[in-house]
Tab-separated table of C-alpha atoms and ligand atoms in Angstrom:
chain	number	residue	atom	x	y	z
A	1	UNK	CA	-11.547	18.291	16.910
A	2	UNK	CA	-8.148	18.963	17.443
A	3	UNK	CA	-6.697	15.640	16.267
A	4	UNK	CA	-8.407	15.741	12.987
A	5	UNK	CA	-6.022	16.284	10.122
A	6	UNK	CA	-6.592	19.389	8.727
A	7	UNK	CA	-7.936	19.472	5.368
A	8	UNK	CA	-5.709	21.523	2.732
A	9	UNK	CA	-7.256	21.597	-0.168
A	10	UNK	CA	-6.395	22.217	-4.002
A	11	UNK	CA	-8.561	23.698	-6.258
A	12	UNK	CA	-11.983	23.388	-4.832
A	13	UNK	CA	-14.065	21.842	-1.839
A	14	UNK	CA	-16.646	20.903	-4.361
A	15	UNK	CA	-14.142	19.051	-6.404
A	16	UNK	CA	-12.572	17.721	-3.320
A	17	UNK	CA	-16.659	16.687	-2.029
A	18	UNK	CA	-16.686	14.994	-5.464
A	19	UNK	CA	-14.019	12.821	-5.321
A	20	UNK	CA	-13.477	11.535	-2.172
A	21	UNK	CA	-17.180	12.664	-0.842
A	22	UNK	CA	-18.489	14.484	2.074
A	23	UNK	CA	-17.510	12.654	5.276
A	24	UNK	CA	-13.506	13.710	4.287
A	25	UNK	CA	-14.554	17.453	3.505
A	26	UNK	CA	-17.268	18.218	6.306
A	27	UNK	CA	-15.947	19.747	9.549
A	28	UNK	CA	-12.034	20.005	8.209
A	29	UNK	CA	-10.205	23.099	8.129
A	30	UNK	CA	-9.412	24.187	4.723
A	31	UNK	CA	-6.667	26.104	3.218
A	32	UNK	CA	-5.725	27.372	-0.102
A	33	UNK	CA	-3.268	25.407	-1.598
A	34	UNK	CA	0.041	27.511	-2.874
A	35	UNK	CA	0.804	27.325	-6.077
A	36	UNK	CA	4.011	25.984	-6.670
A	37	UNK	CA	3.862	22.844	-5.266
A	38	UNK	CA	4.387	20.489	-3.150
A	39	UNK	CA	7.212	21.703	-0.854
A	40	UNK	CA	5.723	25.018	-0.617
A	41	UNK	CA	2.375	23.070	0.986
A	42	UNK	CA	4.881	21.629	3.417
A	43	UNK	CA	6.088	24.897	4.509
A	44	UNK	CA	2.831	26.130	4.890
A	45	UNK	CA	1.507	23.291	7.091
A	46	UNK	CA	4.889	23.604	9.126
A	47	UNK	CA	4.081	27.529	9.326
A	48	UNK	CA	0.023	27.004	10.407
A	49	UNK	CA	-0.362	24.057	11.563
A	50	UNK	CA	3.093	22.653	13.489
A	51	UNK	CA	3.915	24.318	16.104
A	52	UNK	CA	4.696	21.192	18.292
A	53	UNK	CA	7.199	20.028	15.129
A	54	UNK	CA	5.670	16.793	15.108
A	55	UNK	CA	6.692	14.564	11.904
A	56	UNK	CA	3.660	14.279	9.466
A	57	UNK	CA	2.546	13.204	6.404
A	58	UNK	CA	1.020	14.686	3.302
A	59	UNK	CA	-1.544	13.047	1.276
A	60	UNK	CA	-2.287	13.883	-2.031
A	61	UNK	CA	-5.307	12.810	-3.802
A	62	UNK	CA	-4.447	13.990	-7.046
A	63	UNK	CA	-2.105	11.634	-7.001
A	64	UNK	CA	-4.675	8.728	-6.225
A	65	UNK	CA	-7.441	9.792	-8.697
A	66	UNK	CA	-4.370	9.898	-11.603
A	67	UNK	CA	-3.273	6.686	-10.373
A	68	UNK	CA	-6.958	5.208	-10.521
A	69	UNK	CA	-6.989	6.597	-13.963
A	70	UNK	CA	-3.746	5.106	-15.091
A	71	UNK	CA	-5.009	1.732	-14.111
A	72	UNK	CA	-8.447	1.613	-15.723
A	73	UNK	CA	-7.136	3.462	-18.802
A	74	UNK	CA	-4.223	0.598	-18.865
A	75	UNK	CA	-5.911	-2.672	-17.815
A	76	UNK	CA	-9.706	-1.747	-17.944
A	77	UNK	CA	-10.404	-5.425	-17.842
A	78	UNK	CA	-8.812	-6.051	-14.240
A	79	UNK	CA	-10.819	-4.169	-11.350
A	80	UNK	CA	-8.295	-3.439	-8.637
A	81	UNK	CA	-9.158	-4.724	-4.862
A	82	UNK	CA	-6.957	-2.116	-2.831
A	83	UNK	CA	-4.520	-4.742	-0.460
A	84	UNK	CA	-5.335	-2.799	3.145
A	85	UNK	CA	-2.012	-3.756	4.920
A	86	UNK	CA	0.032	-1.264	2.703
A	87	UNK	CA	-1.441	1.530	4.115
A	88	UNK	CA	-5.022	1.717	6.097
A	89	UNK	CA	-4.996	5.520	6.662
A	90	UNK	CA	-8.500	6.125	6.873
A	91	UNK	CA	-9.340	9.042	4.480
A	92	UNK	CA	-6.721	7.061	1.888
A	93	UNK	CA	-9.256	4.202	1.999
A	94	UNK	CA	-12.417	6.779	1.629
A	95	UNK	CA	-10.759	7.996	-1.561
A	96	UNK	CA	-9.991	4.127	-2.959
A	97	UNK	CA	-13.498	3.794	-1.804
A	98	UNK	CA	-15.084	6.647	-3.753
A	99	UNK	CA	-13.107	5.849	-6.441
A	100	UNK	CA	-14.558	2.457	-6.730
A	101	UNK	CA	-11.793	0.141	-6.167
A	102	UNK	CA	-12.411	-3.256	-4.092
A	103	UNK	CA	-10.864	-3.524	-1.290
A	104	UNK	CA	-8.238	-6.842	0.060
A	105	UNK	CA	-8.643	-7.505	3.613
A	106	UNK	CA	-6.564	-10.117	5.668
A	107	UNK	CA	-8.494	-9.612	8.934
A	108	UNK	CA	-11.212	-8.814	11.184
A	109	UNK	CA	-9.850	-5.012	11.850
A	110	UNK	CA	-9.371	-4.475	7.997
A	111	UNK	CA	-12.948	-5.609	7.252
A	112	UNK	CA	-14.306	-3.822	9.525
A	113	UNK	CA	-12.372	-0.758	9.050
A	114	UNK	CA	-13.175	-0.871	5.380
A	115	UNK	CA	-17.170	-1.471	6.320
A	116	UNK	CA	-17.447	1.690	8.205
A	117	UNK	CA	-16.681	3.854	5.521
A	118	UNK	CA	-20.232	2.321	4.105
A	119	UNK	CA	-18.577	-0.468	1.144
A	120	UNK	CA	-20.652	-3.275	0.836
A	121	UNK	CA	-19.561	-6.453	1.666
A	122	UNK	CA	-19.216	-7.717	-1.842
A	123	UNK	CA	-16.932	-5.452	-2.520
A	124	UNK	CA	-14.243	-7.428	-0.123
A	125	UNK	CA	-12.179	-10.140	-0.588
A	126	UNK	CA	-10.370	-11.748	2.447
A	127	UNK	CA	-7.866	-12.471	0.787
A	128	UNK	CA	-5.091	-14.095	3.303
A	129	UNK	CA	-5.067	-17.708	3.004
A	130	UNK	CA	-4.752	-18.877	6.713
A	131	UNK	CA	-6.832	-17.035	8.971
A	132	UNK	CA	-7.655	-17.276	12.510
A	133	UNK	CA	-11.162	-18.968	13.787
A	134	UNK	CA	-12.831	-15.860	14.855
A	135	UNK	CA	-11.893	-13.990	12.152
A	136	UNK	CA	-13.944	-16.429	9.945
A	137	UNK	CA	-16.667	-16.280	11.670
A	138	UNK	CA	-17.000	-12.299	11.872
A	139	UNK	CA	-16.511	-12.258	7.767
A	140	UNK	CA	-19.682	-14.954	7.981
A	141	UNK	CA	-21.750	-13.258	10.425
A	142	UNK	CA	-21.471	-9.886	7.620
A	143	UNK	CA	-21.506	-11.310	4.632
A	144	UNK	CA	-17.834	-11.435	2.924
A	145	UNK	CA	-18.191	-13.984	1.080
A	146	UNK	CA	-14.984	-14.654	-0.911
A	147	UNK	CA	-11.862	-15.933	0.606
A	148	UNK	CA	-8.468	-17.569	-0.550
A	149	UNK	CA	-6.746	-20.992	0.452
A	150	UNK	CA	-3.878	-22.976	0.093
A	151	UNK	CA	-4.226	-26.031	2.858
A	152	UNK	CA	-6.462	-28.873	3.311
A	153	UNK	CA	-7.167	-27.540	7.044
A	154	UNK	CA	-7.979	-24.092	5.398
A	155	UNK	CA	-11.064	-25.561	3.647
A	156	UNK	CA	-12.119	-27.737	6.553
A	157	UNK	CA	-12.146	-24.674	8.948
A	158	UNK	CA	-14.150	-22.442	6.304
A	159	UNK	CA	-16.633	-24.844	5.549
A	160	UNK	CA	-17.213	-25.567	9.334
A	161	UNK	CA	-17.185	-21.781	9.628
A	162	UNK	CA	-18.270	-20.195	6.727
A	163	UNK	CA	-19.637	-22.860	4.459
A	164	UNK	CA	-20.818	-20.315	1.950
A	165	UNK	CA	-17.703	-18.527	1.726
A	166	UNK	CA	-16.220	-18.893	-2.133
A	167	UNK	CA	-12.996	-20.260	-2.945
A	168	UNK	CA	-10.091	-18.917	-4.682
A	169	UNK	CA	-7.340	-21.424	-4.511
A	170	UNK	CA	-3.902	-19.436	-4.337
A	171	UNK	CA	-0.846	-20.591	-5.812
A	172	UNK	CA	2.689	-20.436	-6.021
A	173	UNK	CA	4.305	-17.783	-8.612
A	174	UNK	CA	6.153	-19.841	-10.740
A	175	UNK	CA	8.663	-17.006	-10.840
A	176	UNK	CA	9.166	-14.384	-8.080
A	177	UNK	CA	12.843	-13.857	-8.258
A	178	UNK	CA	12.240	-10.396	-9.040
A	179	UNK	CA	10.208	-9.614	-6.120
A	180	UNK	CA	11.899	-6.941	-3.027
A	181	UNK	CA	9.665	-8.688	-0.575
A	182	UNK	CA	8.725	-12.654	-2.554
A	183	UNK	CA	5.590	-14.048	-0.766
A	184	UNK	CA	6.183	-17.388	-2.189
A	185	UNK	CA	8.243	-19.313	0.548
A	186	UNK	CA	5.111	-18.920	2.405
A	187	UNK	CA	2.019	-19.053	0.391
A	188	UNK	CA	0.875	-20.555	-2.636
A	189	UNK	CA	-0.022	-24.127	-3.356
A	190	UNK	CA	2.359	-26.191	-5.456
A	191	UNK	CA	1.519	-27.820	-8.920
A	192	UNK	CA	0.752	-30.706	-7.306
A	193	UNK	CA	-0.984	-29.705	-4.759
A	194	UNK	CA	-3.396	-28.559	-6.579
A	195	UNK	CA	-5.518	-31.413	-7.883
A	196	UNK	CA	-5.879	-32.596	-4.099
A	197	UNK	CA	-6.828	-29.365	-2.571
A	198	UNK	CA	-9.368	-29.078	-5.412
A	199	UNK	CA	-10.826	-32.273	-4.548
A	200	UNK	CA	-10.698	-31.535	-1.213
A	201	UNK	CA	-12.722	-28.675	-1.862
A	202	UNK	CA	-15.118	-30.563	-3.649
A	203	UNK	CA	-15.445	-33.318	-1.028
A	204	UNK	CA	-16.761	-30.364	1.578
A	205	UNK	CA	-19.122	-29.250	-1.176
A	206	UNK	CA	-17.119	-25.761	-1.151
A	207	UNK	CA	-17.240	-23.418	-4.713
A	208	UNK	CA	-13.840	-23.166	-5.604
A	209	UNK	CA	-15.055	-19.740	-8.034
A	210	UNK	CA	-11.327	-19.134	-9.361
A	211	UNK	CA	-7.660	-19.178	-8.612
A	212	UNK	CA	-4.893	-16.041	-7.569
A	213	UNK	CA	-1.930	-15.791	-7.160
A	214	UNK	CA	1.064	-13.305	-6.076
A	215	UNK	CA	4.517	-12.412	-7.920
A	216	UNK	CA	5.857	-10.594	-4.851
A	217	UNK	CA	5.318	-7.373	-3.664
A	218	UNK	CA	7.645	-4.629	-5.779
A	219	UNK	CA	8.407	-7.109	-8.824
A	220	UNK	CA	11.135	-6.334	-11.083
A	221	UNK	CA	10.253	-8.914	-13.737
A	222	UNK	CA	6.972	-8.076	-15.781
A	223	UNK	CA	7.426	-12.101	-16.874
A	224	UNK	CA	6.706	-13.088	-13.742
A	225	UNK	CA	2.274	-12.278	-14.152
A	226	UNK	CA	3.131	-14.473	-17.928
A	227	UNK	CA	4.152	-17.413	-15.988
A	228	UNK	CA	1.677	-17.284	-13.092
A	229	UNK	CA	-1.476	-16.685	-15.595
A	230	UNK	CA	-0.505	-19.408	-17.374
A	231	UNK	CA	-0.196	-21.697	-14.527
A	232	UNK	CA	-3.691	-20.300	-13.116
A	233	UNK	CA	-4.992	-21.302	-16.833
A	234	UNK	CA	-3.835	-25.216	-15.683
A	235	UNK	CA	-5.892	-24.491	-12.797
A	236	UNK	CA	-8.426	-23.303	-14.303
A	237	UNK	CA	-8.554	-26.734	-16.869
A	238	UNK	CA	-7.337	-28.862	-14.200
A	239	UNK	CA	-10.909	-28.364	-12.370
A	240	UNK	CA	-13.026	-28.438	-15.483
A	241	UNK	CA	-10.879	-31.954	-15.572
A	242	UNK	CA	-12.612	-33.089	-12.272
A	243	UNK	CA	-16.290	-32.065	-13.011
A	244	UNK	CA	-16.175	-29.232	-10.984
A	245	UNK	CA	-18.262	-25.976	-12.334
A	246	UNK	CA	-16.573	-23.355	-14.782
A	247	UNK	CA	-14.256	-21.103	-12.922
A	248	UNK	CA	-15.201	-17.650	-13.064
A	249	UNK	CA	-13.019	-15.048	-11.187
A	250	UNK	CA	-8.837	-14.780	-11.865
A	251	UNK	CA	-6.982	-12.758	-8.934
A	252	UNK	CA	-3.825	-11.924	-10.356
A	253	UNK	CA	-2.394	-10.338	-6.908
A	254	UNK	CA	-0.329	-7.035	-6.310
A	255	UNK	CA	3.161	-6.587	-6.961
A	256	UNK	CA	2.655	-3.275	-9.285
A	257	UNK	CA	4.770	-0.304	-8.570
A	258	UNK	CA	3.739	3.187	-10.107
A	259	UNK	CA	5.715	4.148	-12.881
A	260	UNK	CA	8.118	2.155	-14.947
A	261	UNK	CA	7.814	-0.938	-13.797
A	262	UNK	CA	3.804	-0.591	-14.616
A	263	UNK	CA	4.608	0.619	-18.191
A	264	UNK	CA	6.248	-3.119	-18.273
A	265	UNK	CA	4.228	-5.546	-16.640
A	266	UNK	CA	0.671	-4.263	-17.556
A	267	UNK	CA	1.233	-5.178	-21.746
A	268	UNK	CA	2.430	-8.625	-20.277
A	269	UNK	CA	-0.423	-8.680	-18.191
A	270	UNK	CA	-2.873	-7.852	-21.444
A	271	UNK	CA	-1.022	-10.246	-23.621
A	272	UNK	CA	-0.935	-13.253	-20.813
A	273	UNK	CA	-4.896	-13.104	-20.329
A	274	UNK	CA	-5.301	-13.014	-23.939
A	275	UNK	CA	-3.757	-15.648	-24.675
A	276	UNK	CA	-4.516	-17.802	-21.789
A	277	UNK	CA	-7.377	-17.104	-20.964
A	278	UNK	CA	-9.236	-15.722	-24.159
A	279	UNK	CA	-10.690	-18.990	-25.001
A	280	UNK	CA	-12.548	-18.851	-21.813
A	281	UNK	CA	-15.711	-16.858	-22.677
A	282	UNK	CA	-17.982	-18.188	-20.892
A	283	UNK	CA	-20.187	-15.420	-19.262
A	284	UNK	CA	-19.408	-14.195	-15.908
A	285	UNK	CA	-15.692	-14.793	-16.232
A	286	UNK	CA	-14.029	-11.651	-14.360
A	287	UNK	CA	-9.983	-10.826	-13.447
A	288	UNK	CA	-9.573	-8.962	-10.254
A	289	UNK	CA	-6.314	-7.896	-8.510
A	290	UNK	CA	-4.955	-6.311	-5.356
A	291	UNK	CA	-2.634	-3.846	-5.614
A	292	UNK	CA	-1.505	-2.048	-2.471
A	293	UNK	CA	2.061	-0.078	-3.517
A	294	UNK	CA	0.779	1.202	-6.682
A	295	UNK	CA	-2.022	3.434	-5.693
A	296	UNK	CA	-0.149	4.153	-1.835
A	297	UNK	CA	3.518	4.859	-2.468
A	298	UNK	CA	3.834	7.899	-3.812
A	299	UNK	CA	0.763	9.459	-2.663
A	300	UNK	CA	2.409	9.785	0.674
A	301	UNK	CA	5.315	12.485	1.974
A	302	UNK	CA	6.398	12.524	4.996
A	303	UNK	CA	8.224	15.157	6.769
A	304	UNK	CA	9.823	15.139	9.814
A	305	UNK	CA	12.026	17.485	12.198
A	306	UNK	CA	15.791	17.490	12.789
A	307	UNK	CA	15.981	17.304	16.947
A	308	UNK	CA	19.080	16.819	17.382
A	309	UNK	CA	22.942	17.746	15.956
A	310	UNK	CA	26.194	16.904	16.457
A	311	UNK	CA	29.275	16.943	14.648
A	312	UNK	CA	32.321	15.177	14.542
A	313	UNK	CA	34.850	16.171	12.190
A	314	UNK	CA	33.737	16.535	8.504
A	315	UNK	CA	30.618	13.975	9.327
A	316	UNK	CA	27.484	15.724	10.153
A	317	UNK	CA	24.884	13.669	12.370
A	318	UNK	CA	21.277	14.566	13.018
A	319	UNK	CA	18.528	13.282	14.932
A	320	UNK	CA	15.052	13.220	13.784
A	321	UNK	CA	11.424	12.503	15.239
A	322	UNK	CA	10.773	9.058	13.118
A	323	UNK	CA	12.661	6.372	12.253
A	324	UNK	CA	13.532	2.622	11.756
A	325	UNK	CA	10.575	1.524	15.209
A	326	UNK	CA	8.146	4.159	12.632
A	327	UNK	CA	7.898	5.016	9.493
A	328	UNK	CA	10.949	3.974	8.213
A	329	UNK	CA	10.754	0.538	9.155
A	330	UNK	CA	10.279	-0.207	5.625
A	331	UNK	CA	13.706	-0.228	5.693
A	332	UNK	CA	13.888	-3.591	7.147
A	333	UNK	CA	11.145	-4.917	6.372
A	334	UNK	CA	10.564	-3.603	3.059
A	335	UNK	CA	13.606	-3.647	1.909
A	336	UNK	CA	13.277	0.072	0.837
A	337	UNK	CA	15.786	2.942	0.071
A	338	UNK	CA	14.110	6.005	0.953
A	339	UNK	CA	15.651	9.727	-0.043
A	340	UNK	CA	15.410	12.961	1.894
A	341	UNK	CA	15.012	16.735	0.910
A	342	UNK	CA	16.084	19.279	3.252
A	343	UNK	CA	14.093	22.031	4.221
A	344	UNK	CA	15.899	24.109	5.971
A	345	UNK	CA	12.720	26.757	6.842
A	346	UNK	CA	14.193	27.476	10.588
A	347	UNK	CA	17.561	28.494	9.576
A	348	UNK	CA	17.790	29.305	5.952
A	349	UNK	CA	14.147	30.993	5.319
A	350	UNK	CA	15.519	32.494	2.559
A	351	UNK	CA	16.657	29.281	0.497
A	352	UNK	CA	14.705	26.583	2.518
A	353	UNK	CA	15.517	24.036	-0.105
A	354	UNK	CA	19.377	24.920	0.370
A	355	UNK	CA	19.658	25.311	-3.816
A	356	UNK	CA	23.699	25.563	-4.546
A	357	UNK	CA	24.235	25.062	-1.421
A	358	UNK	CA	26.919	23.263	0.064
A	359	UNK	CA	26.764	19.370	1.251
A	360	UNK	CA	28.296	17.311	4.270
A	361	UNK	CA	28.634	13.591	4.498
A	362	UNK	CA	25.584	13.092	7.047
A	363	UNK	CA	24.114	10.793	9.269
A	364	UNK	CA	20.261	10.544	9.863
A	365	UNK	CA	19.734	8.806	13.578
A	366	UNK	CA	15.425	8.274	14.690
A	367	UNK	CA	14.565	9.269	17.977
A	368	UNK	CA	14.490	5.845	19.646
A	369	UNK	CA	17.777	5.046	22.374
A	370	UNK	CA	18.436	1.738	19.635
A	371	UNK	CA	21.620	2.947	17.300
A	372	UNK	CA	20.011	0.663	14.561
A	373	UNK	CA	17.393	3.213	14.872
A	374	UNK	CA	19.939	5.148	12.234
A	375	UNK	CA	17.944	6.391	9.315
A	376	UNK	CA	20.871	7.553	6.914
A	377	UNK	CA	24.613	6.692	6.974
A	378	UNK	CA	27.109	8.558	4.353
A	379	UNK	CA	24.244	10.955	3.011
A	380	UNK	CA	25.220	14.054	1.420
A	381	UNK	CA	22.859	17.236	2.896
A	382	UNK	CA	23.644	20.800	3.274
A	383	UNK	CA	23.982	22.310	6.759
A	384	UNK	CA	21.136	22.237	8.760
A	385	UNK	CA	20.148	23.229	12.280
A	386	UNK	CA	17.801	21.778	14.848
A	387	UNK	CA	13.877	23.000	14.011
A	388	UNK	CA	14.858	22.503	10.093
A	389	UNK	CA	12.821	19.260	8.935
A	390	UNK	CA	13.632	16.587	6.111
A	391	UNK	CA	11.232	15.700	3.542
A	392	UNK	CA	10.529	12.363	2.609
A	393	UNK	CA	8.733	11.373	-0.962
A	394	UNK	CA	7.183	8.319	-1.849
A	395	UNK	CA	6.298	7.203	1.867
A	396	UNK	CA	2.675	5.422	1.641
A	397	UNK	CA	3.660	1.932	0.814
A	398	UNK	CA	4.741	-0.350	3.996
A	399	UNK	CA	5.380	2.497	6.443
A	400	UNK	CA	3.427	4.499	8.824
A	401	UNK	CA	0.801	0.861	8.627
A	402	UNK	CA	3.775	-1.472	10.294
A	403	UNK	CA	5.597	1.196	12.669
A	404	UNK	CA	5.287	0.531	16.588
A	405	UNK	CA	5.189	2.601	19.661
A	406	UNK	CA	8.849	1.787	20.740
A	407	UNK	CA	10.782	4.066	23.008
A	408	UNK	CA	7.088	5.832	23.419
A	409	UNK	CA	7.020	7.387	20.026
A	410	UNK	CA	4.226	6.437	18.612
A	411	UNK	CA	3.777	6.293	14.738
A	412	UNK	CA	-0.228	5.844	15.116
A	413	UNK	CA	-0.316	9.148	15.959
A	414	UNK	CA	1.308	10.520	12.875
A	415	UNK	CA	-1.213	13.504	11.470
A	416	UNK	CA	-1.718	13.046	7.751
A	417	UNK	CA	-2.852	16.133	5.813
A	418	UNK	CA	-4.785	15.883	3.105
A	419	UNK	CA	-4.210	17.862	-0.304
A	420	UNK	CA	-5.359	17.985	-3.695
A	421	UNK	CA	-2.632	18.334	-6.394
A	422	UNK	CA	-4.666	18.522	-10.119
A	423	UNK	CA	-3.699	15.476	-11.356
A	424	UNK	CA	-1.345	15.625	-14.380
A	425	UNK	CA	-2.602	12.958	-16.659
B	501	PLP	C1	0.570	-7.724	0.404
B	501	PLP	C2	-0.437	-8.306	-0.500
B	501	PLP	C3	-0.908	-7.568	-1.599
B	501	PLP	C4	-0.369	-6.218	-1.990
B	501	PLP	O1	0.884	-6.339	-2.603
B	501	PLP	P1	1.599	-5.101	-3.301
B	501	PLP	O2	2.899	-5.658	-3.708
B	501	PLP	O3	1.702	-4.003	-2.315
B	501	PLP	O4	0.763	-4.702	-4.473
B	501	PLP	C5	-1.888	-8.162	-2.386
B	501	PLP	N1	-2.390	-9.380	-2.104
B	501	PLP	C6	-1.970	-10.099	-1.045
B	501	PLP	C7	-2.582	-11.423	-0.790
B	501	PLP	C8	-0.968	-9.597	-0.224
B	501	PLP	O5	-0.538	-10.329	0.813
């Protein structure tokens, strides 16, 4: 099949089998993977595979199955429920899927797409708190049967709908200053809304099973999951207060970046359900979460052609084949700052990462006829020529999933390669 991403694999295609099982290995194309690296696997797709200089994307799983590791080593008490929107690639959800994570769907598409790579249904939560009609009634008619909510029509629709869909009641992060992209201003009960949504819950004869919440996606402040587990703790008392059953499941949300930023928040994490929540043995009780950045940022490159040059004066400007209406929409919406390598493999094969090499003040322009379609301004890169490409790290959270077909460029049809780094652990 001649749109199927070409499989490059690392050490082995057992291994590879292993991890993220057969339907991802069966039928691909497989390549030895160079040695040194990443940017050498680049080249090497942009020698075999590119000859229409297409922009694509590089997925390694290595960096998944360390990431999967990271989080169970460092909060083995949470099971992650991968959030969908971030980034649906398919064979990135087969590997969260092998890998046993849960999975956070917000509509009918991502249940379903999540379902056809064979997870059972209890392994979903649909977890957006104001969902359309039909939508409710698909997750009924197969069986996901856990859901969120933060309005009185919310429960009156589900119960109509769905009446034995579960309950988690989300809530307001006391705190999301911290947060690139704060989800607060538009879900999340207030304190006092809680007590009557509860009630109204119990009025329908709905389970309200547990409470979530979300700090914001890409929070800075680790104090942020202390404040909003201890206000899920009032929740938690606040129904035992009205006679409804034990609460049993916490969702503390996403938020979680790789790297630092995990190193901080998951001891606050472990410290804030200890102390709030520690009390609560009663059997059955479980914390769940939904992290989409973590596990999909950095797991992604992207790389993408220079089309275009022009110079004026000192200021070097460049066209490439993605931009602000694709993959770098994150930009906007995400608030992101994204960095570029240069590989210059068209007209410096010699030194394709241009090492020692002089830089220009550059500007990065996307393909698209829009000039906010303008990537870079006042970037420093070497020279480079049309046919070299620029390399993008860190590209799987909030990219490729909300680009658009503007202008006819279509990021949908963005290949994705698949490699296996070995994990450094
Ligand atoms: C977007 C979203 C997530 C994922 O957030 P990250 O910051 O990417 O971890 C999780 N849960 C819900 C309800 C979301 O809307």
């Amino acid at each position: 099949m001649a749109n199927e991403p070409v499989l490059v694999a690392g050490s082995s295609t057992e291994k590879l089998k292993a991890i993220v099982g057969e339907t991802w290995v069966t039928g691909k194309r497989v390549a030895a993977l160079p040695k040194d690296g990443l940017t050498s696997l680049i080249q090497s797709v942009i020698l075999n595979y590119q000859e229409s200089k297409e922009p694509f994307y590089v997925l390694d799983l290595g960096v998944v199955t360390s990431l999967m590791d990271k989080w169970t080593r460092t909060l083995p008490t949470v099971r992650p429920f991968y959030a969908v929107k971030c980034n649906p690639q398919p064979a990135f959800l087969g590997t969260m899927a092998a890998l046993g994570s849960g999975f956070d769907c917000a509509s009918r598409a991502e249940i379903e797409s999540v379902l056809a790579l064979g997870v059972s249904p209890d392994r979903i939560i649909y977890a957006n708190p104001c969902k359309p009609l039909s939508h409710i009634k698909y997750a009924a008619s197969v069986g996901v049967n856990l859901t969120t909510f933060d309005s009185k029509d919310e429960v009156e629709k589900i119960q109509k709908w769905h009446p034995k869909c579960a309950l988690l009641i989300r809530i307001k992060a006391p705190d999301d200053g911290g947060a690139r992209c704060p989800l607060g201003p538009k879900y999340g009960a207030l304190p006092d809304e809680v007590a009557p949504l509860l009630q109204a819950a119990q009025a329908a004869k709905m389970a309200v099973t547990g409470a979530s919440f979300h700090v914001g996606s890409g929070s800075t402040n680790s104090r942020a999951y202390t404040a909003a587990i201890e206000a899920a703790k009032m929740v938690f008392d606040k129904a035992a207060q009205l006679g409804m059953p034990h609460m049993s499941v916490l969702n503390i949300g996403g938020g979680f970046m790789s790297g630092q930023q995990f190193e901080e928040a998951a001891p606050e994490v472990k410290a804030a359900l200890q102390t709030f929540f520690s009390n609560d043995q009663q059997p059955g009780l479980s914390f769940i979460a939904e992290p989409g950045r973590f596990f999909a940022e950095s797991a992604f490159t992207l790389a993408t052609n220079i089309i275009g040059k022009r110079v004026r004066g000192k200021v070097r400007e460049y066209w490439i084949n993605d931009g602000i209406y694709g993959s770098m929409n994150c930009i906007l919406y995400d608030h992101a700052v994204v960095k570029c390598e240069a590989l210059a493999c068209t007209s410096n094969c010699e030194n394709p990462t241009c090492k020692a090499s002089q830089t220009y003040t550059s500007t990065v322009f996307g393909p698209t006829c829009d000039a906010l379609d303008t990537v870079f301004t006042d970037y420093q890169l070497p020279e480079l020529e049309v046919d070299d490409w620029l390399v993008f790290p860190n590209m799987g959270a909030y990219t490729a999933a909300a680009g658009s077909n503007f202008n006819g460029f279509n990021t949908a049809a963005i290949l994705t390669y698949l490699a296996y780094m070995n994990p450094t652990h």
